[in-house]
PDB file of N, CA and C in Angstrom:
ATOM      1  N   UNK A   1      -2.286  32.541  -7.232  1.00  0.00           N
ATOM      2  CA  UNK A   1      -3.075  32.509  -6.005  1.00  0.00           C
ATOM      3  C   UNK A   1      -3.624  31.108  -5.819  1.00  0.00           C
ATOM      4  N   UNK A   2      -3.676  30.622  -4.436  1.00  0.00           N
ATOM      5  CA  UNK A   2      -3.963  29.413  -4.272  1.00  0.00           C
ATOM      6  C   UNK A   2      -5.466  28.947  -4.515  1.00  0.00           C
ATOM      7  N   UNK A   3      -6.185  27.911  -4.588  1.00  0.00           N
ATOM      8  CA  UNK A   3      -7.846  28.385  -4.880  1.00  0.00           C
ATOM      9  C   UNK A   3      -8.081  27.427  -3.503  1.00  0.00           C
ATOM     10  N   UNK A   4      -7.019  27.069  -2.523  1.00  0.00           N
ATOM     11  CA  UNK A   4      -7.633  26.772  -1.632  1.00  0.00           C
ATOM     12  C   UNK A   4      -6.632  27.222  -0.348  1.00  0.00           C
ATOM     13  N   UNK A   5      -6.600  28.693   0.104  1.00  0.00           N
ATOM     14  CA  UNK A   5      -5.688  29.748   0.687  1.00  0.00           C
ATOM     15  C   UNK A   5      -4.358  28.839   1.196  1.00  0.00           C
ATOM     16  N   UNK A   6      -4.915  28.028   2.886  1.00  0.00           N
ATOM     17  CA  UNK A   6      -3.718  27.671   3.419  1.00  0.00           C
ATOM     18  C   UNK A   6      -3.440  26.255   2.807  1.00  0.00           C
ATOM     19  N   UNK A   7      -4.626  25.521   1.704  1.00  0.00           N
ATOM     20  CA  UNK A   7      -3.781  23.874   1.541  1.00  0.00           C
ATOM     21  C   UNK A   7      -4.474  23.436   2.970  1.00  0.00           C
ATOM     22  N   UNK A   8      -4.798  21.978   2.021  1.00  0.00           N
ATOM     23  CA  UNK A   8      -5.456  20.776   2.369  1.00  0.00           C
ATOM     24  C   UNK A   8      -4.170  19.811   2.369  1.00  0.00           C
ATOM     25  N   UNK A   9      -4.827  18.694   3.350  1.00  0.00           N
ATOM     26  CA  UNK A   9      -3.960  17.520   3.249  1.00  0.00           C
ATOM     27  C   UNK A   9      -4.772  16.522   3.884  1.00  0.00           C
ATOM     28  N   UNK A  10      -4.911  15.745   3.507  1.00  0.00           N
ATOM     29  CA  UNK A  10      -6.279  14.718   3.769  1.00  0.00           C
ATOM     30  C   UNK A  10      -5.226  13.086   3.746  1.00  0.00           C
ATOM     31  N   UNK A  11      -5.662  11.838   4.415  1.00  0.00           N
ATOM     32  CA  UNK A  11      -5.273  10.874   4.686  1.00  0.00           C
ATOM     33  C   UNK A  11      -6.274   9.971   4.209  1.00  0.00           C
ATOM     34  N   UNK A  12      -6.332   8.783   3.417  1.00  0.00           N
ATOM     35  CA  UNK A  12      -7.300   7.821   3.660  1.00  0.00           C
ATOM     36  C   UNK A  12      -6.760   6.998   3.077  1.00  0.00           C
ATOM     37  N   UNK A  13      -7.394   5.430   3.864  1.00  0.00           N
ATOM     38  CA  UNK A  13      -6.565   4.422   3.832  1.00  0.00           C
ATOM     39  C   UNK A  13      -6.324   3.985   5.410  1.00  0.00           C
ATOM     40  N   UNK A  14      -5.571   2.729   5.150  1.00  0.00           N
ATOM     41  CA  UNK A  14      -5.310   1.691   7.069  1.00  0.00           C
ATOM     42  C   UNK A  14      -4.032   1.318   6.475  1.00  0.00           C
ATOM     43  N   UNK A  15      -3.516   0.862   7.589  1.00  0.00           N
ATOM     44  CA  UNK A  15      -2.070   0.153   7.369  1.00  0.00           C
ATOM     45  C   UNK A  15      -2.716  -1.073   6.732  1.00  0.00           C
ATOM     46  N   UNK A  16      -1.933  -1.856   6.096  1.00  0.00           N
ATOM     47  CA  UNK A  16      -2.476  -2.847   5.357  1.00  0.00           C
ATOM     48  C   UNK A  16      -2.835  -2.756   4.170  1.00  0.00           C
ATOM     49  N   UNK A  17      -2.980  -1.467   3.602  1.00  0.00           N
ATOM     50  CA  UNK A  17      -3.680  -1.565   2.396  1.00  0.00           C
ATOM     51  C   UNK A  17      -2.852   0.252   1.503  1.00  0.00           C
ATOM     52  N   UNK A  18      -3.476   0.505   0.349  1.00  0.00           N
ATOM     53  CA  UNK A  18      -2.919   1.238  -0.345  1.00  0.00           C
ATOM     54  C   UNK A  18      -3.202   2.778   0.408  1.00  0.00           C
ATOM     55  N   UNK A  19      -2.255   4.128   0.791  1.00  0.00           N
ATOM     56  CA  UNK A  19      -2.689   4.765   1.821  1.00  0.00           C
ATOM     57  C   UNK A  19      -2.786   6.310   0.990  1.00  0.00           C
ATOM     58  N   UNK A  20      -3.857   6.787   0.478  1.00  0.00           N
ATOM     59  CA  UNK A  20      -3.819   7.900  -0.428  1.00  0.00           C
ATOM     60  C   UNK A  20      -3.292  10.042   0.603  1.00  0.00           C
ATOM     61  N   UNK A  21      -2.440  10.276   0.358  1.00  0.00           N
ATOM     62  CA  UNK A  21      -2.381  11.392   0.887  1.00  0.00           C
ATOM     63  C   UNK A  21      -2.604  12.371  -0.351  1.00  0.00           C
ATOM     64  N   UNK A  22      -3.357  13.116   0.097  1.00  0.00           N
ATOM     65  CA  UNK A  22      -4.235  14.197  -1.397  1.00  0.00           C
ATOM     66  C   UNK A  22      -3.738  15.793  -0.757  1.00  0.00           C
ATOM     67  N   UNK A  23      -3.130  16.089  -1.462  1.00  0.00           N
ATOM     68  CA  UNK A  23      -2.991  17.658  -0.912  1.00  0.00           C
ATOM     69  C   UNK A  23      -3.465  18.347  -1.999  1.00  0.00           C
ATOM     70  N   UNK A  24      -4.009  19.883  -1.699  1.00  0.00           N
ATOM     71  CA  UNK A  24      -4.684  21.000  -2.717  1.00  0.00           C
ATOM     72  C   UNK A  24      -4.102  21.829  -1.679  1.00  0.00           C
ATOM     73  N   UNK A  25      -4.163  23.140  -2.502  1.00  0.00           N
ATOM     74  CA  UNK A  25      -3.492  24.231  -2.425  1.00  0.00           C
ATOM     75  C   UNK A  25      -2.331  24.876  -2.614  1.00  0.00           C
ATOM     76  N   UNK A  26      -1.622  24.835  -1.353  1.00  0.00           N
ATOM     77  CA  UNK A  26      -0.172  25.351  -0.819  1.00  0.00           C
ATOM     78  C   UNK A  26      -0.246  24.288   0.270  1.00  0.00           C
ATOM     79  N   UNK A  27       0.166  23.345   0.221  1.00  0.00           N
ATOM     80  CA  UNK A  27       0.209  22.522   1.693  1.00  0.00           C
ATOM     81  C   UNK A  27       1.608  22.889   2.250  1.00  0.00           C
ATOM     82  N   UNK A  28       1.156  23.064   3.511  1.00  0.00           N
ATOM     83  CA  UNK A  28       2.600  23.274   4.321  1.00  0.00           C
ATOM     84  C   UNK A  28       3.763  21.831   4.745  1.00  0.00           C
ATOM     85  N   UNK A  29       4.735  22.353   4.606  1.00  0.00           N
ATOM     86  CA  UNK A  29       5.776  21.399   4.702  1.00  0.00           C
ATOM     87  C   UNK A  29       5.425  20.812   6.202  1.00  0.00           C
ATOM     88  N   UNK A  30       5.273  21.577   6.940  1.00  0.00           N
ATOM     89  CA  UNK A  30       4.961  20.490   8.230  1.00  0.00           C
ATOM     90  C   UNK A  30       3.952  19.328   8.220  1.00  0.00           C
ATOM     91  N   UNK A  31       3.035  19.477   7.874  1.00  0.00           N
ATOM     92  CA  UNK A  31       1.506  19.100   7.858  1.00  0.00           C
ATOM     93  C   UNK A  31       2.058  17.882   6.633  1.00  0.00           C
ATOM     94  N   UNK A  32       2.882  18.235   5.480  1.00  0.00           N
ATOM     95  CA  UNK A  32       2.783  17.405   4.374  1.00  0.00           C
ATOM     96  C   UNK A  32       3.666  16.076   5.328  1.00  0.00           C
ATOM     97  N   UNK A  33       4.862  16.700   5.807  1.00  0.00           N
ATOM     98  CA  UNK A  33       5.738  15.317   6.658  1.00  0.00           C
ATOM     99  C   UNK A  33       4.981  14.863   7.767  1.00  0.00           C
ATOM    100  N   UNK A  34       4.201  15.323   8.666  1.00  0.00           N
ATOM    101  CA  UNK A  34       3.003  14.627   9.291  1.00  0.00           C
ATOM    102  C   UNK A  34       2.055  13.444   8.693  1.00  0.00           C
ATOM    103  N   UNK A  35       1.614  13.879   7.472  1.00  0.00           N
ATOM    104  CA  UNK A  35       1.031  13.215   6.830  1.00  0.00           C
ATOM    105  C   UNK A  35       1.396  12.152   6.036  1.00  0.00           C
ATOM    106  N   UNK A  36       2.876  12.218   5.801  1.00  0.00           N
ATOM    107  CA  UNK A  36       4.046  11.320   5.158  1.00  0.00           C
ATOM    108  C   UNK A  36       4.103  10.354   5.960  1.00  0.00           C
ATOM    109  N   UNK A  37       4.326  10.464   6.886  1.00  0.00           N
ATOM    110  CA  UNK A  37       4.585   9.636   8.521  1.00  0.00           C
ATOM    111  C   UNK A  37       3.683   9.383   8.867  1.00  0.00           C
ATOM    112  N   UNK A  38       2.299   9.655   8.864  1.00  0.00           N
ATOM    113  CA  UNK A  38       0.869   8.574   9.007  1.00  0.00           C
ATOM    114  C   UNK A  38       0.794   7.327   8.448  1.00  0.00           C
ATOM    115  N   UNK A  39       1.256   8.417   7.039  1.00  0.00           N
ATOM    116  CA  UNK A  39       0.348   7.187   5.785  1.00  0.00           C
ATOM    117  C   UNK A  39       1.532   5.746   5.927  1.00  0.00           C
ATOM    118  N   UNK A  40       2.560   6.172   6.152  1.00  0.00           N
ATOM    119  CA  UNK A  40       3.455   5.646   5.634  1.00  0.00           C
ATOM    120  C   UNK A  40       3.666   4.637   6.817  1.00  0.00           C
ATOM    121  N   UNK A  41       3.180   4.463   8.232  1.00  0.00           N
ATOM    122  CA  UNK A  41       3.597   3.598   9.295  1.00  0.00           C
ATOM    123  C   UNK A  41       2.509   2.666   8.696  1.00  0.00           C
ATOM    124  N   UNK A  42       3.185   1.217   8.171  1.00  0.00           N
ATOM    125  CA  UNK A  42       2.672  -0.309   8.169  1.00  0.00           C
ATOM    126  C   UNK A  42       2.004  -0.149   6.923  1.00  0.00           C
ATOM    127  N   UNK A  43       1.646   0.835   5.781  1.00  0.00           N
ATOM    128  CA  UNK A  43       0.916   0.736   4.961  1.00  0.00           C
ATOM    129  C   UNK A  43       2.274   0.237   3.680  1.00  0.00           C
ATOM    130  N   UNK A  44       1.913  -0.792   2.838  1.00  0.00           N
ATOM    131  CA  UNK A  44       2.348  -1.712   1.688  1.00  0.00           C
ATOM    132  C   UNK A  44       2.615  -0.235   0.237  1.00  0.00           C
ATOM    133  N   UNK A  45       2.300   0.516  -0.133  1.00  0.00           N
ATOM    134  CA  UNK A  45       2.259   1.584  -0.668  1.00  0.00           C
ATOM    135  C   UNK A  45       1.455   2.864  -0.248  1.00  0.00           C
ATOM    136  N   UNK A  46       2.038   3.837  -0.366  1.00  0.00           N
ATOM    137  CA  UNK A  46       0.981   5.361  -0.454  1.00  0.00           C
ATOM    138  C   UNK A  46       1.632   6.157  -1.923  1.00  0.00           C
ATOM    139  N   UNK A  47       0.269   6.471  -1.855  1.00  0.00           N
ATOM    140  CA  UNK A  47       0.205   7.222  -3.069  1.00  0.00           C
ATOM    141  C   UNK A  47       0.054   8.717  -2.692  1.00  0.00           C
ATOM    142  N   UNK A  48       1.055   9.776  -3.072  1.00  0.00           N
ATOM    143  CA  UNK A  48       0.441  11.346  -2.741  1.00  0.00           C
ATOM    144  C   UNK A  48       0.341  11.925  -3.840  1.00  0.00           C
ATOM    145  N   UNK A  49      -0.912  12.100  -3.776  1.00  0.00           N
ATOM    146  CA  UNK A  49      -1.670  12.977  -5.133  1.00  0.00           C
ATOM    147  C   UNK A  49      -1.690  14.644  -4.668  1.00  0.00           C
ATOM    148  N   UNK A  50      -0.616  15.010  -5.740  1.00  0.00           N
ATOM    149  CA  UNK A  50      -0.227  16.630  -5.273  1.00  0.00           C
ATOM    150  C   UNK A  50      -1.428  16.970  -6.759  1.00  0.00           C
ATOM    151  N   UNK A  51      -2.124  16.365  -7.016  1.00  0.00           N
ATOM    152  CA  UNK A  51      -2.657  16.755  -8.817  1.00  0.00           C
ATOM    153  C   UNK A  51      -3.324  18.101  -8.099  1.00  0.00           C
ATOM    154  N   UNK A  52      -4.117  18.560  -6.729  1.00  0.00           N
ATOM    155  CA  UNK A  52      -4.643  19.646  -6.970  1.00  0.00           C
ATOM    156  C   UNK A  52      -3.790  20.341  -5.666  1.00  0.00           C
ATOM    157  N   UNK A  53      -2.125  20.856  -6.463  1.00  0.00           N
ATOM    158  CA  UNK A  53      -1.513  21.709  -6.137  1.00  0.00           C
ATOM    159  C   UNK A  53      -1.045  23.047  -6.434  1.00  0.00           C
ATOM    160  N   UNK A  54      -1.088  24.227  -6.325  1.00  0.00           N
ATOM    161  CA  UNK A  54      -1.064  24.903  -6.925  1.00  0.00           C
ATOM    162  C   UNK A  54       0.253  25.862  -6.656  1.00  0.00           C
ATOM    163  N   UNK A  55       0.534  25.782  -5.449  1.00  0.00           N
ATOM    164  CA  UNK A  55       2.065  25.970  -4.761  1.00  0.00           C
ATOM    165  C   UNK A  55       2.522  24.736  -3.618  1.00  0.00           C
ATOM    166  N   UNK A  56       4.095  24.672  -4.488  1.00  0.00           N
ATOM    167  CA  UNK A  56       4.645  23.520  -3.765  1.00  0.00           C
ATOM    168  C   UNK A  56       5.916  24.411  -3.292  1.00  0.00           C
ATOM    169  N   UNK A  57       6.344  24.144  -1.894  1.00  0.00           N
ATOM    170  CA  UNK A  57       7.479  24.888  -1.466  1.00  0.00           C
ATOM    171  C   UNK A  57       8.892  23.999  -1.673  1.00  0.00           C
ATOM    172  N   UNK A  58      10.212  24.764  -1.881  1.00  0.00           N
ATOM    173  CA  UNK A  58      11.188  23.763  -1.462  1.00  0.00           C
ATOM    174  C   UNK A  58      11.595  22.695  -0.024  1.00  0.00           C
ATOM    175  N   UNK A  59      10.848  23.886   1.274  1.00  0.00           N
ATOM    176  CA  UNK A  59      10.301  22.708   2.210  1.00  0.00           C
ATOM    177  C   UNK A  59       9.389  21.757   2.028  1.00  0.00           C
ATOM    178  N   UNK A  60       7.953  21.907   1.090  1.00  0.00           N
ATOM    179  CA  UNK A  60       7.535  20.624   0.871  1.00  0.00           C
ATOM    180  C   UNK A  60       8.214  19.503   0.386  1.00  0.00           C
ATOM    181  N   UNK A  61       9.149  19.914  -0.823  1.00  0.00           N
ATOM    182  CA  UNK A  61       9.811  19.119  -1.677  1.00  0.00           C
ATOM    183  C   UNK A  61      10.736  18.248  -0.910  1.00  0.00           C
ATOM    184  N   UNK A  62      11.265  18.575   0.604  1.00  0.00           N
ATOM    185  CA  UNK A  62      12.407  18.338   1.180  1.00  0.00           C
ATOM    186  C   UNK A  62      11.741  17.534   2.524  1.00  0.00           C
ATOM    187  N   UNK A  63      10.593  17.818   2.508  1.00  0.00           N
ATOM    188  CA  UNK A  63       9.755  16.533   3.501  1.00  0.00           C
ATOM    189  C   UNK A  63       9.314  15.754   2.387  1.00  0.00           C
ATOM    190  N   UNK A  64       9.006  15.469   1.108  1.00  0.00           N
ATOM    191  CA  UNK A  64       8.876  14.686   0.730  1.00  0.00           C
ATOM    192  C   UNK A  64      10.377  13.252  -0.004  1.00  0.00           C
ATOM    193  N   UNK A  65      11.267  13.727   0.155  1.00  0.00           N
ATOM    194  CA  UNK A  65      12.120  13.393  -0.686  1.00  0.00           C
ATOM    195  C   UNK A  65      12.548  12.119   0.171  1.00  0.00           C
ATOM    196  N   UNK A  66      12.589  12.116   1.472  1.00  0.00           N
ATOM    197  CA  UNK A  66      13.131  10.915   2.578  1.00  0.00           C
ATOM    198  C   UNK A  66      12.420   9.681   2.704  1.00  0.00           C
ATOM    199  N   UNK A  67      10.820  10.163   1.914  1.00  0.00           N
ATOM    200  CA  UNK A  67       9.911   8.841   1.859  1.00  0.00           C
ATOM    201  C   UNK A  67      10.376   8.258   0.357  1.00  0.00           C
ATOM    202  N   UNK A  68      10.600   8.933  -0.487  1.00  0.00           N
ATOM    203  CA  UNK A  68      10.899   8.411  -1.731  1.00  0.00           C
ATOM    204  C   UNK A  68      12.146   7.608  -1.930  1.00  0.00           C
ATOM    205  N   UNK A  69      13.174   7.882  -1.300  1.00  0.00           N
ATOM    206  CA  UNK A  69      14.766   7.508  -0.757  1.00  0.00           C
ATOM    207  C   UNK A  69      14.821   6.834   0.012  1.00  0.00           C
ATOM    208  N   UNK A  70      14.069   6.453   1.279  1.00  0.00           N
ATOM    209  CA  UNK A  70      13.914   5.274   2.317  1.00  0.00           C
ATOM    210  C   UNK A  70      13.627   4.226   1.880  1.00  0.00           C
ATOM    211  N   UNK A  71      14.159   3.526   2.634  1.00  0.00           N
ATOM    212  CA  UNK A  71      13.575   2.223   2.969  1.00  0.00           C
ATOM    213  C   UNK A  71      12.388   1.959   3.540  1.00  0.00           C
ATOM    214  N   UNK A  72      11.327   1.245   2.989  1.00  0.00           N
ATOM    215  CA  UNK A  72       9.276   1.640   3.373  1.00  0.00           C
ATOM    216  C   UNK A  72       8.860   1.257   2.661  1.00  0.00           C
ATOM    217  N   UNK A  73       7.260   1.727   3.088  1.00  0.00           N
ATOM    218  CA  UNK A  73       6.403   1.466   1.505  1.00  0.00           C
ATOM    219  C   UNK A  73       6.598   2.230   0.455  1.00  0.00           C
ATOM    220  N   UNK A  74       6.157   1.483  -0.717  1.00  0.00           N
ATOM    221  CA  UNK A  74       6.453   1.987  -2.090  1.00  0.00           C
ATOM    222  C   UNK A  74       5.843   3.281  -2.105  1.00  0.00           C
ATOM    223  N   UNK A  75       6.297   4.803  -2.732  1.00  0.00           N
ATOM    224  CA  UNK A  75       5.724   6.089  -2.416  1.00  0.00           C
ATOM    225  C   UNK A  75       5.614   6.252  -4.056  1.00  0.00           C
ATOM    226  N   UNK A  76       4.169   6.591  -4.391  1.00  0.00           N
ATOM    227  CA  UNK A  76       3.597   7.326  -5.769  1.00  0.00           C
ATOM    228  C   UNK A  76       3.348   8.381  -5.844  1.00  0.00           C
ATOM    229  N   UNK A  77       4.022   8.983  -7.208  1.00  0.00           N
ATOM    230  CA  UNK A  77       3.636  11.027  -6.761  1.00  0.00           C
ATOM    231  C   UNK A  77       3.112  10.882  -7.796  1.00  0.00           C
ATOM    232  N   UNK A  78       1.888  11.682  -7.873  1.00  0.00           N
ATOM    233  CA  UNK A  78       1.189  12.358  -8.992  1.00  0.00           C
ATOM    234  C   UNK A  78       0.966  13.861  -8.591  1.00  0.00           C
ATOM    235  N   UNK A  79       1.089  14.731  -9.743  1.00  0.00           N
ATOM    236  CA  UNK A  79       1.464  16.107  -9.478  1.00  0.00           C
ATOM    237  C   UNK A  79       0.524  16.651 -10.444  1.00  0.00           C
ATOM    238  N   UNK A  80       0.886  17.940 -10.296  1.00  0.00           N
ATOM    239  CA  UNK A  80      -0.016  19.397 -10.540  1.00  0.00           C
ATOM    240  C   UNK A  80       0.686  19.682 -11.724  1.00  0.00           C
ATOM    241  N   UNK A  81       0.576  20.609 -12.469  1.00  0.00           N
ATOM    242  CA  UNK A  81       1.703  21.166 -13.549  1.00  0.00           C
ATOM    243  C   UNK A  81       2.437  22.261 -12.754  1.00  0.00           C
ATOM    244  N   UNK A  82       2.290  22.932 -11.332  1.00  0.00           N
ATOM    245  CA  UNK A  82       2.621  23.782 -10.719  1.00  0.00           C
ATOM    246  C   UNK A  82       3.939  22.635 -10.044  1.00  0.00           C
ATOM    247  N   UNK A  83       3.297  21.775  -9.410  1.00  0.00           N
ATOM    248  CA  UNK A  83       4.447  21.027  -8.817  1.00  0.00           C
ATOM    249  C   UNK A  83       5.609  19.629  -9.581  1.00  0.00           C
ATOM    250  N   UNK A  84       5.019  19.604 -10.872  1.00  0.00           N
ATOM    251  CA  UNK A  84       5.906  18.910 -11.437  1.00  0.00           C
ATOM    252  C   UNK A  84       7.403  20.207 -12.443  1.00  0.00           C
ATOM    253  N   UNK A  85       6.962  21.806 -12.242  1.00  0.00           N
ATOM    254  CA  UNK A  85       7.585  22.763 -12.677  1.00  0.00           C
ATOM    255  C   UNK A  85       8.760  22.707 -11.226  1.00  0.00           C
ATOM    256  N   UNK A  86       7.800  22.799 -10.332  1.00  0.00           N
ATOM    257  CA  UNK A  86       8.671  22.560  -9.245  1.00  0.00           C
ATOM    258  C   UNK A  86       9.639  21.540  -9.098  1.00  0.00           C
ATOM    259  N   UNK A  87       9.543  20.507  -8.974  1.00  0.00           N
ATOM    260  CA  UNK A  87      10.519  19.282  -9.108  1.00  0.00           C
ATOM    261  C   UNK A  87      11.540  19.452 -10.490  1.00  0.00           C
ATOM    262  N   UNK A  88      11.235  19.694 -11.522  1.00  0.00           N
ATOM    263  CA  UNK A  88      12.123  19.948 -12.829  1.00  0.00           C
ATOM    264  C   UNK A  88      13.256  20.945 -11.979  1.00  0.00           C
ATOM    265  N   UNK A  89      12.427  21.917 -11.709  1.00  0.00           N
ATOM    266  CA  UNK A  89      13.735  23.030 -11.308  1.00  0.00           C
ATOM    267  C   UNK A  89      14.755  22.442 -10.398  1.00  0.00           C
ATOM    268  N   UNK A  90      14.224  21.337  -9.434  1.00  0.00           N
ATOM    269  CA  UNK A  90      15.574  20.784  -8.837  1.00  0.00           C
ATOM    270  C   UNK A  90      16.063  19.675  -9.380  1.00  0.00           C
ATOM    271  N   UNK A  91      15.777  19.547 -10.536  1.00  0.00           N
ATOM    272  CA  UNK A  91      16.266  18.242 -11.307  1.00  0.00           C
ATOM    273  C   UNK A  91      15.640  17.169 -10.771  1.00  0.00           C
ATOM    274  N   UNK A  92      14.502  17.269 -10.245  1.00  0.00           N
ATOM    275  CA  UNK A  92      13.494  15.734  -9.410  1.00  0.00           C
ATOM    276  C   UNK A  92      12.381  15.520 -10.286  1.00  0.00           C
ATOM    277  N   UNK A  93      12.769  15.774 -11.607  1.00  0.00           N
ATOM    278  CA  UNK A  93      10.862  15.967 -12.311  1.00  0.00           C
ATOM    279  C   UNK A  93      10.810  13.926 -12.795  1.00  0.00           C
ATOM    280  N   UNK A  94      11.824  13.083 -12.677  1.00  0.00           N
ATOM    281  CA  UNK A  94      11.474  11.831 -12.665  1.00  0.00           C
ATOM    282  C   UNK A  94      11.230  11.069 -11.423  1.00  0.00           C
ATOM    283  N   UNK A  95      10.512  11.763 -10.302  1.00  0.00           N
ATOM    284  CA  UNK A  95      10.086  11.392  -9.208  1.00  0.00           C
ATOM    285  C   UNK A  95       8.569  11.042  -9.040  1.00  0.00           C
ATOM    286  N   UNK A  96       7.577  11.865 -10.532  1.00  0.00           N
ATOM    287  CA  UNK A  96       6.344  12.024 -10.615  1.00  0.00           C
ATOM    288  C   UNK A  96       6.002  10.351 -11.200  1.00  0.00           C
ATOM    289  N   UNK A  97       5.317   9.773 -11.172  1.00  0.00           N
ATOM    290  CA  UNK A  97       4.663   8.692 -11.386  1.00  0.00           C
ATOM    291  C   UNK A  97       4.381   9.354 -13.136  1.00  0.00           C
ATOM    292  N   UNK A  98       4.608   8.580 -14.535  1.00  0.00           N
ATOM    293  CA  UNK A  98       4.382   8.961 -15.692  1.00  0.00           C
ATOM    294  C   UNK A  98       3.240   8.583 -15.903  1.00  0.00           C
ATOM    295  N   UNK A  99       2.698   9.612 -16.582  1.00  0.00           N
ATOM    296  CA  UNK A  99       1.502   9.488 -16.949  1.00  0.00           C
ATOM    297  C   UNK A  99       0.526   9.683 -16.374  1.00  0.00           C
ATOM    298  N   UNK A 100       0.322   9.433 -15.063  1.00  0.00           N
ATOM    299  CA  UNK A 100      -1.055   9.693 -13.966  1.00  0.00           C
ATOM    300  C   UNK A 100      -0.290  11.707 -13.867  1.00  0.00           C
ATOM    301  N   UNK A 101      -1.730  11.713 -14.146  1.00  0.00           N
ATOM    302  CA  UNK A 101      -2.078  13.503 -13.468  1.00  0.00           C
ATOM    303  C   UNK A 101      -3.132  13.767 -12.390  1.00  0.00           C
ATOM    304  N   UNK A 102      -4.088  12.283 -12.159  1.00  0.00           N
ATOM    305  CA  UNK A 102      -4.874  12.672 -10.739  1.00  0.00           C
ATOM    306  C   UNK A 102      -5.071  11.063 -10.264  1.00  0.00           C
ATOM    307  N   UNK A 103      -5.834  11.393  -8.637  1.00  0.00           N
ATOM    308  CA  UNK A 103      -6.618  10.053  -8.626  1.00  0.00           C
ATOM    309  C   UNK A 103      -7.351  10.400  -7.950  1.00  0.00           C
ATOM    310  N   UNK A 104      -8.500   9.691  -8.408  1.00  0.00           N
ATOM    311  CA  UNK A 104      -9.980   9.451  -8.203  1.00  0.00           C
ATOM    312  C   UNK A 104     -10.369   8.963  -6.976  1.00  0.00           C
TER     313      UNK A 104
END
């Protein structure tokens, strides 16, 4: 069960500078590629901190995968143990940033 029902997805940060997208819950695949496509117009890196995820869908996984594979700013994943189980199962578990489990 999620401890935050429908999922959060929060933005902060400017173009110009490092652009943090934080999701908790179950974030929906729409909302997560919305938020992909904010952070990601003119900003030098974003970082998406899935650390307080608790369900990740294969549509999330599949709006996230085009920022990681493009051409853009540099994209950092830090994950949940829910969503780095997730990525293993499609063989993507070296997509997570090593070692970071949150950010502050």
């Amino acid at each position: 069960m999620s401890t935050v029902p429908d999922g959060t997805i929060e933005v902060s940060g400017s173009a110009g500078e490092t652009v943090i997208v934080r999701a908790q819950g179950a974030p929906p695949a729409d909302g997560l590629a919305a938020a992909l496509a904010t952070a990601t117009a003119g900003a030098p890196t974003v970082l998406v901190d899935l650390s307080g995820v608790d369900h990740f869908t294969t549509e999330a996984v599949a709006a996230l995968i085009p920022y990681l594979q493009g051409a853009g700013p540099r994209v950092i994943v830090t994950a949940s143990a829910a969503v780095e189980g997730k990525l293993a199962r499609l063989g993507l578990a070296g997509i997570v940033a090593p070692a970071a489990k949150s950010v502050t």
